[in-house]
CSV table of C-alpha atoms and ligand atoms in Angstrom, one decimal:
chain,number,residue,atom,x,y,z
I,17,UNK,CA,38.7,-13.3,16.5
I,18,UNK,CA,39.0,-14.8,13.0
I,19,UNK,CA,41.2,-17.6,14.2
I,20,UNK,CA,40.6,-20.7,12.1
I,21,UNK,CA,37.5,-19.2,10.5
I,22,UNK,CA,37.0,-20.2,6.8
I,23,UNK,CA,36.4,-17.2,4.6
I,24,UNK,CA,35.4,-17.8,1.0
I,25,UNK,CA,36.0,-14.8,-1.2
I,26,UNK,CA,34.4,-14.5,-4.7
I,27,UNK,CA,36.1,-12.0,-6.9
I,28,UNK,CA,34.3,-10.8,-10.0
I,29,UNK,CA,35.5,-8.8,-13.0
I,30,UNK,CA,35.8,-5.2,-11.8
I,31,UNK,CA,38.8,-2.9,-11.5
I,32,UNK,CA,38.4,-3.0,-7.7
I,33,UNK,CA,39.5,-6.7,-7.9
I,34,UNK,CA,43.1,-5.6,-7.2
I,35,UNK,CA,42.1,-4.1,-3.8
I,36,UNK,CA,41.0,-7.5,-2.6
I,37,UNK,CA,44.6,-8.6,-2.5
I,38,UNK,CA,45.3,-6.6,0.6
I,39,UNK,CA,42.0,-7.7,2.1
I,40,UNK,CA,43.1,-11.3,1.8
I,41,UNK,CA,46.3,-10.4,3.6
I,42,UNK,CA,44.4,-8.8,6.4
I,43,UNK,CA,42.1,-11.8,6.8
I,44,UNK,CA,45.2,-14.1,6.9
I,45,UNK,CA,46.9,-11.9,9.4
I,46,UNK,CA,43.9,-12.2,11.7
I,47,UNK,CA,44.2,-16.0,11.6
I,48,UNK,CA,41.5,-16.9,9.0
I,49,UNK,CA,41.8,-19.5,6.3
I,50,UNK,CA,41.0,-17.9,2.9
I,51,UNK,CA,40.0,-19.5,-0.3
I,52,UNK,CA,39.3,-17.5,-3.4
I,53,UNK,CA,37.0,-18.1,-6.4
I,54,UNK,CA,37.3,-16.0,-9.4
I,55,UNK,CA,35.0,-15.4,-12.4
I,56,UNK,CA,36.9,-15.6,-15.7
I,57,UNK,CA,36.7,-11.8,-16.0
I,58,UNK,CA,38.3,-11.2,-12.6
I,59,UNK,CA,41.5,-12.7,-14.0
I,60,UNK,CA,41.7,-9.7,-16.4
I,61,UNK,CA,42.4,-7.5,-13.3
I,62,UNK,CA,44.4,-9.8,-10.9
I,63,UNK,CA,46.4,-12.9,-11.5
I,64,UNK,CA,45.8,-16.3,-10.1
I,65,UNK,CA,49.3,-16.4,-8.9
I,66,UNK,CA,48.9,-13.3,-6.7
I,67,UNK,CA,45.7,-14.6,-5.1
I,68,UNK,CA,47.2,-18.0,-4.6
I,69,UNK,CA,50.3,-16.7,-2.9
I,70,UNK,CA,48.3,-14.4,-0.6
I,71,UNK,CA,45.6,-16.9,0.3
I,72,UNK,CA,48.1,-19.7,0.5
I,73,UNK,CA,45.5,-21.8,-1.2
I,74,UNK,CA,44.6,-23.0,-4.7
I,75,UNK,CA,42.5,-20.4,-6.6
I,76,UNK,CA,39.2,-21.8,-7.9
I,77,UNK,CA,37.8,-21.2,-11.2
I,78,UNK,CA,36.2,-24.3,-12.6
I,79,UNK,CA,33.4,-26.4,-11.2
I,80,UNK,CA,34.9,-29.8,-11.5
I,81,UNK,CA,38.5,-30.9,-10.8
I,82,UNK,CA,39.7,-34.5,-11.0
I,83,UNK,CA,41.2,-34.5,-7.5
I,84,UNK,CA,37.9,-33.8,-5.7
I,85,UNK,CA,35.1,-36.4,-5.5
I,86,UNK,CA,32.6,-33.7,-4.7
I,87,UNK,CA,31.8,-31.0,-7.2
I,88,UNK,CA,33.7,-27.9,-6.3
I,89,UNK,CA,30.7,-25.7,-5.7
I,90,UNK,CA,29.4,-28.0,-3.0
I,91,UNK,CA,32.8,-28.7,-1.3
I,92,UNK,CA,33.6,-25.0,-1.2
I,93,UNK,CA,30.2,-24.0,0.3
I,94,UNK,CA,30.5,-26.8,2.8
I,95,UNK,CA,34.1,-25.6,3.7
I,96,UNK,CA,33.2,-21.9,4.2
I,97,UNK,CA,31.9,-20.2,7.4
I,98,UNK,CA,31.1,-17.1,5.4
I,99,UNK,CA,31.1,-16.1,1.7
I,100,UNK,CA,32.2,-12.6,0.7
I,101,UNK,CA,31.7,-11.4,-2.9
I,102,UNK,CA,33.9,-8.4,-3.5
I,103,UNK,CA,33.9,-6.6,-5.8
I,104,UNK,CA,30.5,-7.7,-7.0
I,105,UNK,CA,29.6,-6.6,-10.5
I,106,UNK,CA,26.1,-5.8,-11.6
I,107,UNK,CA,26.3,-8.9,-13.7
I,108,UNK,CA,27.1,-11.3,-10.8
I,109,UNK,CA,24.6,-9.6,-8.5
I,110,UNK,CA,21.9,-10.1,-11.2
I,111,UNK,CA,22.7,-13.7,-11.7
I,112,UNK,CA,22.7,-14.5,-7.9
I,113,UNK,CA,19.4,-12.7,-7.5
I,114,UNK,CA,17.9,-14.8,-10.3
I,115,UNK,CA,19.5,-18.1,-9.3
I,116,UNK,CA,21.6,-18.4,-12.4
I,117,UNK,CA,24.6,-20.6,-11.8
I,118,UNK,CA,26.7,-20.4,-15.0
I,119,UNK,CA,30.2,-20.3,-13.4
I,120,UNK,CA,31.8,-21.6,-10.3
I,121,UNK,CA,31.2,-18.4,-8.3
I,122,UNK,CA,27.5,-18.1,-9.1
I,123,UNK,CA,27.1,-21.9,-8.6
I,124,UNK,CA,28.6,-21.7,-5.1
I,125,UNK,CA,26.4,-18.7,-4.3
I,126,UNK,CA,23.4,-20.7,-5.5
I,127,UNK,CA,24.3,-23.6,-3.2
I,128,UNK,CA,25.3,-21.4,-0.2
I,129,UNK,CA,23.0,-21.2,2.8
I,130,UNK,CA,25.3,-19.6,5.4
I,131,UNK,CA,26.1,-15.9,5.8
I,132,UNK,CA,26.9,-14.0,2.6
I,133,UNK,CA,28.1,-10.5,2.2
I,134,UNK,CA,28.2,-8.7,-1.1
I,135,UNK,CA,30.3,-5.5,-1.8
I,136,UNK,CA,29.1,-4.1,-5.1
I,137,UNK,CA,31.4,-1.8,-7.2
I,138,UNK,CA,30.4,-0.5,-10.6
I,139,UNK,CA,29.9,2.7,-12.7
I,140,UNK,CA,27.6,5.2,-11.1
I,141,UNK,CA,25.0,4.9,-13.8
I,142,UNK,CA,25.0,1.1,-13.6
I,143,UNK,CA,24.5,1.5,-9.8
I,144,UNK,CA,21.4,3.5,-10.4
I,145,UNK,CA,19.9,1.1,-12.8
I,146,UNK,CA,16.5,-0.1,-11.7
I,147,UNK,CA,17.3,-3.8,-12.2
I,148,UNK,CA,20.5,-3.6,-10.2
I,149,UNK,CA,18.6,-2.0,-7.3
I,150,UNK,CA,15.8,-4.5,-7.6
I,151,UNK,CA,18.3,-7.4,-7.6
I,152,UNK,CA,20.0,-6.0,-4.5
I,153,UNK,CA,16.6,-5.9,-2.7
I,154,UNK,CA,16.0,-9.5,-3.7
I,155,UNK,CA,19.4,-10.4,-2.1
I,156,UNK,CA,18.5,-8.5,1.0
I,157,UNK,CA,15.2,-10.3,1.3
I,158,UNK,CA,17.1,-13.5,1.3
I,159,UNK,CA,19.3,-12.4,4.2
I,160,UNK,CA,22.3,-11.5,2.1
I,161,UNK,CA,24.0,-8.4,3.5
I,162,UNK,CA,25.3,-5.8,1.0
I,163,UNK,CA,27.8,-3.0,1.7
I,164,UNK,CA,26.8,0.0,-0.4
I,165,UNK,CA,29.4,1.4,-2.7
I,166,UNK,CA,30.8,4.9,-1.9
I,167,UNK,CA,30.9,8.2,-3.8
I,168,UNK,CA,34.2,9.1,-5.4
I,169,UNK,CA,36.3,9.0,-8.5
I,170,UNK,CA,35.6,6.0,-10.6
I,171,UNK,CA,38.0,4.1,-12.8
I,172,UNK,CA,35.7,4.8,-15.8
I,173,UNK,CA,36.4,8.5,-15.4
I,174,UNK,CA,33.1,9.4,-13.8
I,175,UNK,CA,32.7,10.8,-10.3
I,176,UNK,CA,29.7,9.3,-8.4
I,177,UNK,CA,28.4,6.5,-6.3
I,178,UNK,CA,29.9,3.2,-7.3
I,179,UNK,CA,33.3,2.6,-5.9
I,180,UNK,CA,33.9,-0.3,-3.7
I,181,UNK,CA,33.4,0.6,0.0
I,182,UNK,CA,36.5,0.8,2.2
I,183,UNK,CA,38.4,-2.4,2.9
I,184,UNK,CA,38.0,-1.6,6.6
I,185,UNK,CA,34.2,-1.7,6.3
I,186,UNK,CA,34.4,-5.0,4.5
I,187,UNK,CA,36.8,-6.4,7.0
I,188,UNK,CA,34.6,-5.2,10.0
I,189,UNK,CA,31.4,-6.6,8.4
I,190,UNK,CA,33.0,-10.0,8.0
I,191,UNK,CA,34.5,-9.9,11.4
I,192,UNK,CA,31.2,-9.0,13.0
I,193,UNK,CA,29.3,-11.7,11.1
I,194,UNK,CA,31.8,-14.4,12.0
I,195,UNK,CA,31.5,-13.6,15.7
I,196,UNK,CA,27.8,-13.7,15.9
I,197,UNK,CA,26.8,-16.0,18.7
I,198,UNK,CA,23.6,-18.1,18.2
I,199,UNK,CA,22.4,-17.0,21.7
I,200,UNK,CA,18.8,-16.5,20.5
I,201,UNK,CA,18.4,-19.9,18.7
I,202,UNK,CA,15.0,-21.4,19.5
I,203,UNK,CA,13.7,-18.0,20.8
I,204,UNK,CA,10.9,-16.1,19.2
I,205,UNK,CA,11.6,-12.3,19.2
I,206,UNK,CA,8.9,-9.9,18.3
I,207,UNK,CA,10.0,-6.4,17.4
I,208,UNK,CA,8.0,-3.2,16.6
I,209,UNK,CA,9.5,-0.5,14.4
I,210,UNK,CA,8.7,2.9,12.8
I,211,UNK,CA,6.3,5.7,13.7
I,212,UNK,CA,2.7,4.9,13.6
I,213,UNK,CA,0.4,6.7,11.2
I,214,UNK,CA,-2.8,8.1,12.7
I,215,UNK,CA,-5.2,9.1,9.8
I,216,UNK,CA,-7.2,12.3,10.0
I,217,UNK,CA,-9.0,11.9,6.7
I,218,UNK,CA,-8.3,10.1,3.4
I,219,UNK,CA,-5.4,12.3,2.6
I,220,UNK,CA,-3.9,13.5,5.9
I,221,UNK,CA,-2.3,11.9,8.9
I,222,UNK,CA,-0.4,12.5,12.1
I,223,UNK,CA,3.0,10.7,12.5
I,224,UNK,CA,6.5,11.3,13.7
I,225,UNK,CA,10.1,11.2,12.4
I,226,UNK,CA,10.9,7.6,13.5
I,227,UNK,CA,12.6,5.9,10.5
I,228,UNK,CA,12.2,2.4,11.9
I,229,UNK,CA,16.0,1.8,11.4
I,230,UNK,CA,16.7,0.9,15.0
I,231,UNK,CA,13.9,-1.7,15.1
I,232,UNK,CA,15.0,-3.1,11.7
I,233,UNK,CA,18.6,-3.4,13.0
I,234,UNK,CA,17.4,-5.2,16.0
I,235,UNK,CA,15.4,-7.6,13.9
I,236,UNK,CA,18.3,-8.3,11.6
I,237,UNK,CA,20.6,-8.9,14.5
I,238,UNK,CA,18.1,-11.2,16.3
I,239,UNK,CA,17.8,-13.1,13.0
I,240,UNK,CA,21.6,-13.4,12.8
I,241,UNK,CA,21.6,-14.6,16.4
I,242,UNK,CA,19.4,-17.5,15.4
I,243,UNK,CA,16.0,-16.2,16.6
I,244,UNK,CA,12.7,-16.6,14.9
I,245,UNK,CA,11.9,-13.0,14.2
I,246,UNK,CA,8.6,-11.2,13.7
I,247,UNK,CA,9.0,-7.6,12.7
I,248,UNK,CA,5.9,-5.5,13.1
I,249,UNK,CA,6.6,-2.3,11.3
I,250,UNK,CA,5.0,0.8,9.6
I,251,UNK,CA,7.8,0.8,7.0
I,252,UNK,CA,8.3,-1.1,3.8
I,253,UNK,CA,11.3,-3.5,4.2
I,254,UNK,CA,12.7,-6.6,2.5
I,255,UNK,CA,13.9,-9.2,5.0
I,256,UNK,CA,14.4,-12.9,5.4
I,257,UNK,CA,12.0,-13.1,8.4
I,258,UNK,CA,8.3,-12.5,8.9
I,259,UNK,CA,7.1,-9.0,8.5
I,260,UNK,CA,3.7,-7.6,9.6
I,261,UNK,CA,3.1,-4.2,8.0
I,262,UNK,CA,0.8,-2.0,10.1
I,263,UNK,CA,-0.2,1.7,10.1
I,264,UNK,CA,-1.9,2.9,13.2
I,265,UNK,CA,-1.2,2.2,16.9
I,266,UNK,CA,-4.4,0.1,17.0
I,267,UNK,CA,-3.2,-2.1,14.1
I,268,UNK,CA,0.1,-2.4,15.9
I,269,UNK,CA,-1.6,-3.3,19.1
I,270,UNK,CA,-3.6,-6.1,17.4
I,271,UNK,CA,-0.5,-7.5,15.6
I,272,UNK,CA,1.6,-7.5,18.8
I,273,UNK,CA,-1.2,-9.2,20.8
I,274,UNK,CA,-1.5,-11.9,18.2
I,275,UNK,CA,2.2,-12.7,18.6
I,276,UNK,CA,2.4,-12.2,22.3
I,277,UNK,CA,1.6,-15.6,23.8
I,278,UNK,CA,4.2,-17.4,21.7
I,279,UNK,CA,6.9,-14.8,22.1
I,280,UNK,CA,10.0,-15.1,24.3
I,281,UNK,CA,11.1,-11.5,23.8
I,282,UNK,CA,9.0,-8.4,22.8
I,283,UNK,CA,11.0,-5.3,21.9
I,284,UNK,CA,8.9,-2.2,21.4
I,285,UNK,CA,11.2,0.0,19.4
I,286,UNK,CA,8.3,1.7,17.5
I,287,UNK,CA,7.4,5.3,18.1
I,288,UNK,CA,3.7,4.8,18.8
I,289,UNK,CA,1.6,7.9,18.6
I,290,UNK,CA,0.2,8.7,22.0
I,291,UNK,CA,-2.9,10.2,20.5
I,292,UNK,CA,-5.1,9.7,17.5
I,293,UNK,CA,-8.0,11.8,16.1
I,294,UNK,CA,-11.2,11.2,17.9
I,295,UNK,CA,-13.2,10.9,14.7
I,296,UNK,CA,-11.7,10.0,11.4
I,297,UNK,CA,-13.3,12.0,8.6
I,298,UNK,CA,-14.5,9.7,5.8
I,299,UNK,CA,-14.3,12.7,3.4
I,300,UNK,CA,-11.4,15.1,2.9
I,301,UNK,CA,-11.8,17.9,5.3
I,302,UNK,CA,-12.4,21.1,3.3
I,303,UNK,CA,-10.5,24.3,3.7
I,304,UNK,CA,-12.8,26.9,5.4
I,305,UNK,CA,-12.3,28.6,8.7
I,306,UNK,CA,-9.1,30.2,9.6
I,307,UNK,CA,-8.6,27.9,12.5
I,308,UNK,CA,-9.9,24.4,13.0
I,309,UNK,CA,-9.6,22.1,15.9
I,310,UNK,CA,-8.8,18.4,15.8
I,311,UNK,CA,-9.9,16.5,18.9
I,312,UNK,CA,-7.4,13.9,19.9
I,313,UNK,CA,-7.9,10.9,22.1
I,314,UNK,CA,-5.3,8.7,23.8
I,315,UNK,CA,-4.1,5.6,22.0
I,316,UNK,CA,-3.7,2.4,24.1
I,317,UNK,CA,-0.2,2.2,25.7
I,318,UNK,CA,0.7,-1.2,24.1
I,319,UNK,CA,3.9,-1.6,26.1
I,320,UNK,CA,2.2,-1.0,29.5
I,321,UNK,CA,-0.7,-3.4,28.6
I,322,UNK,CA,1.8,-6.1,27.6
I,323,UNK,CA,3.7,-5.7,30.8
I,324,UNK,CA,0.5,-6.1,32.8
I,325,UNK,CA,-0.4,-9.3,31.0
I,326,UNK,CA,3.0,-10.9,30.7
I,327,UNK,CA,3.8,-14.5,31.6
I,328,UNK,CA,7.3,-15.4,30.8
I,329,UNK,CA,8.1,-12.9,28.1
I,330,UNK,CA,11.0,-10.5,28.5
I,331,UNK,CA,9.7,-7.1,27.5
I,332,UNK,CA,11.9,-4.2,26.3
I,333,UNK,CA,10.6,-0.7,25.9
I,334,UNK,CA,12.3,2.3,24.2
I,335,UNK,CA,12.1,5.9,25.3
I,336,UNK,CA,13.0,8.9,23.3
I,337,UNK,CA,13.7,12.0,25.5
I,338,UNK,CA,14.7,15.5,24.6
I,339,UNK,CA,15.7,16.4,28.2
I,340,UNK,CA,16.6,14.8,31.5
I,341,UNK,CA,17.2,11.4,29.8
I,342,UNK,CA,18.1,9.3,32.8
I,343,UNK,CA,15.5,10.8,35.2
I,344,UNK,CA,12.7,10.4,32.6
I,345,UNK,CA,13.9,6.9,31.8
I,346,UNK,CA,13.9,5.8,35.4
I,347,UNK,CA,10.3,7.1,35.9
I,348,UNK,CA,9.2,5.4,32.7
I,349,UNK,CA,10.5,1.9,33.4
I,350,UNK,CA,8.8,1.9,36.8
I,351,UNK,CA,5.6,3.2,35.3
I,352,UNK,CA,5.5,0.8,32.4
I,353,UNK,CA,6.8,-2.2,34.2
I,354,UNK,CA,9.0,-3.5,31.5
I,355,UNK,CA,12.1,-5.6,32.1
I,356,UNK,CA,14.5,-3.3,30.2
I,357,UNK,CA,14.2,0.2,28.9
I,358,UNK,CA,16.5,1.6,26.2
I,359,UNK,CA,16.8,5.3,26.4
I,360,UNK,CA,17.6,7.6,23.5
I,361,UNK,CA,18.6,11.2,23.7
I,362,UNK,CA,16.8,12.8,20.7
I,363,UNK,CA,18.2,16.3,21.4
I,364,UNK,CA,21.3,15.2,19.6
I,365,UNK,CA,21.3,15.5,15.8
I,366,UNK,CA,24.1,12.9,15.3
I,367,UNK,CA,22.2,9.9,16.7
I,368,UNK,CA,18.7,8.6,17.0
I,369,UNK,CA,15.9,9.6,14.5
I,370,UNK,CA,16.7,8.8,10.9
I,371,UNK,CA,20.4,8.5,11.7
I,372,UNK,CA,22.5,5.4,11.0
I,373,UNK,CA,24.1,5.7,14.4
I,374,UNK,CA,22.9,5.6,17.9
I,375,UNK,CA,24.0,5.9,21.5
I,376,UNK,CA,21.7,4.5,24.1
I,377,UNK,CA,21.4,3.8,27.8
I,378,UNK,CA,19.9,0.6,29.0
I,379,UNK,CA,18.0,0.4,32.3
I,380,UNK,CA,16.8,-2.7,34.0
I,381,UNK,CA,14.0,-3.2,36.5
I,382,UNK,CA,16.4,-2.6,39.4
I,383,UNK,CA,17.5,0.7,37.8
I,384,UNK,CA,20.9,-0.6,37.0
I,385,UNK,CA,22.1,1.8,34.3
I,386,UNK,CA,24.5,0.8,31.4
I,387,UNK,CA,25.6,3.2,28.7
I,388,UNK,CA,26.4,1.8,25.2
I,389,UNK,CA,28.8,4.2,23.4
I,390,UNK,CA,28.0,5.7,20.0
I,391,UNK,CA,28.1,3.1,17.2
I,392,UNK,CA,26.2,2.0,14.1
I,393,UNK,CA,22.6,1.0,14.8
I,394,UNK,CA,23.6,-2.6,13.9
I,395,UNK,CA,26.3,-2.7,16.5
I,396,UNK,CA,24.0,-1.1,19.1
I,397,UNK,CA,21.3,-3.6,18.2
I,398,UNK,CA,23.6,-6.6,18.7
I,399,UNK,CA,24.8,-5.2,22.1
I,400,UNK,CA,21.2,-4.6,23.2
I,401,UNK,CA,20.2,-8.2,22.3
I,402,UNK,CA,23.3,-9.7,23.9
I,403,UNK,CA,22.6,-7.6,27.0
I,404,UNK,CA,18.9,-8.6,27.4
I,405,UNK,CA,19.5,-12.3,26.6
I,406,UNK,CA,22.3,-12.8,29.1
I,407,UNK,CA,20.9,-10.9,32.1
S,293,LIG,O1,5.5,6.7,27.0
S,293,LIG,P1,6.5,6.7,25.9
S,293,LIG,O2,5.8,6.9,24.5
S,293,LIG,O3,7.7,7.5,26.0
S,293,LIG,O4,7.1,5.2,25.9
S,293,LIG,C1,7.8,4.7,24.8
S,293,LIG,C2,7.7,3.2,24.8
S,293,LIG,O5,6.4,2.8,24.9
S,293,LIG,C3,8.2,2.6,23.5
S,293,LIG,O6,8.7,1.3,23.8
S,293,LIG,C4,6.9,2.6,22.7
S,293,LIG,O7,7.0,1.6,21.7
S,293,LIG,C5,5.9,2.2,23.7
S,293,LIG,N1,4.6,2.8,23.5
S,293,LIG,C6,3.5,2.0,23.3
S,293,LIG,N2,2.2,2.5,23.2
S,293,LIG,C7,2.0,3.8,23.1
S,293,LIG,C8,3.1,4.7,23.3
S,293,LIG,C9,4.4,4.2,23.5
S,293,LIG,O8,3.7,0.8,23.4
S,293,LIG,N3,0.8,4.3,23.0
């Protein structure tokens, strides 16, 4: 699936630079065209000749060459379908985050507006440095994907988190990004995520274990598929699309309703609390009696309300069940009236809540049932979006 795709690889000065040689070979074997940019320090770890032979292209280091009428940083970013920086040092990550363009690699990164993936590798203490983490968040907020380093033996003699993630992970991330279809271009997709927080008093609340990861993965995939995304979430996230931060079910309801008329797709992945306290206590409730009773009242069912008022929107609900998944999901899609329902089995510890993986079953209005096998939440997200946008 990489046939004739243009992959631009930036190699920075870390010991893991030598590993990129075999990655270049893998990309070439899959039919891609590869060009390599090195920082001056990278050449302390790999030679230009090796990279040139493997990529079957010139290796780029300087910004201006006499044979090209366009400056190299512009012609290379025009040429590439995707840019991968691996290994990415703390230094290069910091420069890209701050918009510093002091060598060819950072200049290309500065001019690059297509998909970029960064695979950091560094000493474990550097990895934990506050500035490095902040810079990575800045990159993420701009839509740059980063592949976290792994734990293990580091070249500096330390053992910890910092070694370049596996080449297989990098290869798959590039492959996935290259094969994204722009099926949602021009569509507005509104997604809810996270568990709502129902306050009891100024210090206490009722909530649930939802991490918001599935909703976030859906939002990122929809964005990659060209959609205008609005993520309404109870969690703090940094993303290159519009985020509306909410707390309670009532706040979520208001935010969703504000976006509803102009939306093409609404995906309710949030775990909305079914009940809230009847009366919020303005003051902290004091310890006293051995037992106390909180009176709860029902929250609005946002999903069911949307389905009743829908015009042309495609509405997707989620359901988390700990038993009789399919039976409960069938009853739920009929009751709520949504176009699709994505059912999660929360009795399994390896998927769902707080996990990075999921396995779901999609039901449509006619109770056609499709199971998506266990995969990362980003793969599941993409499959869900492809499914609902082509049915
Ligand atoms: O009824 P149940 O909570 O299982 O339904 C789950 C689906 O309904 C999810 O899509 C969730 O976001 C939505 N929901 C809602 N409002 C509620 C409760 C759930 O929109 N009060």
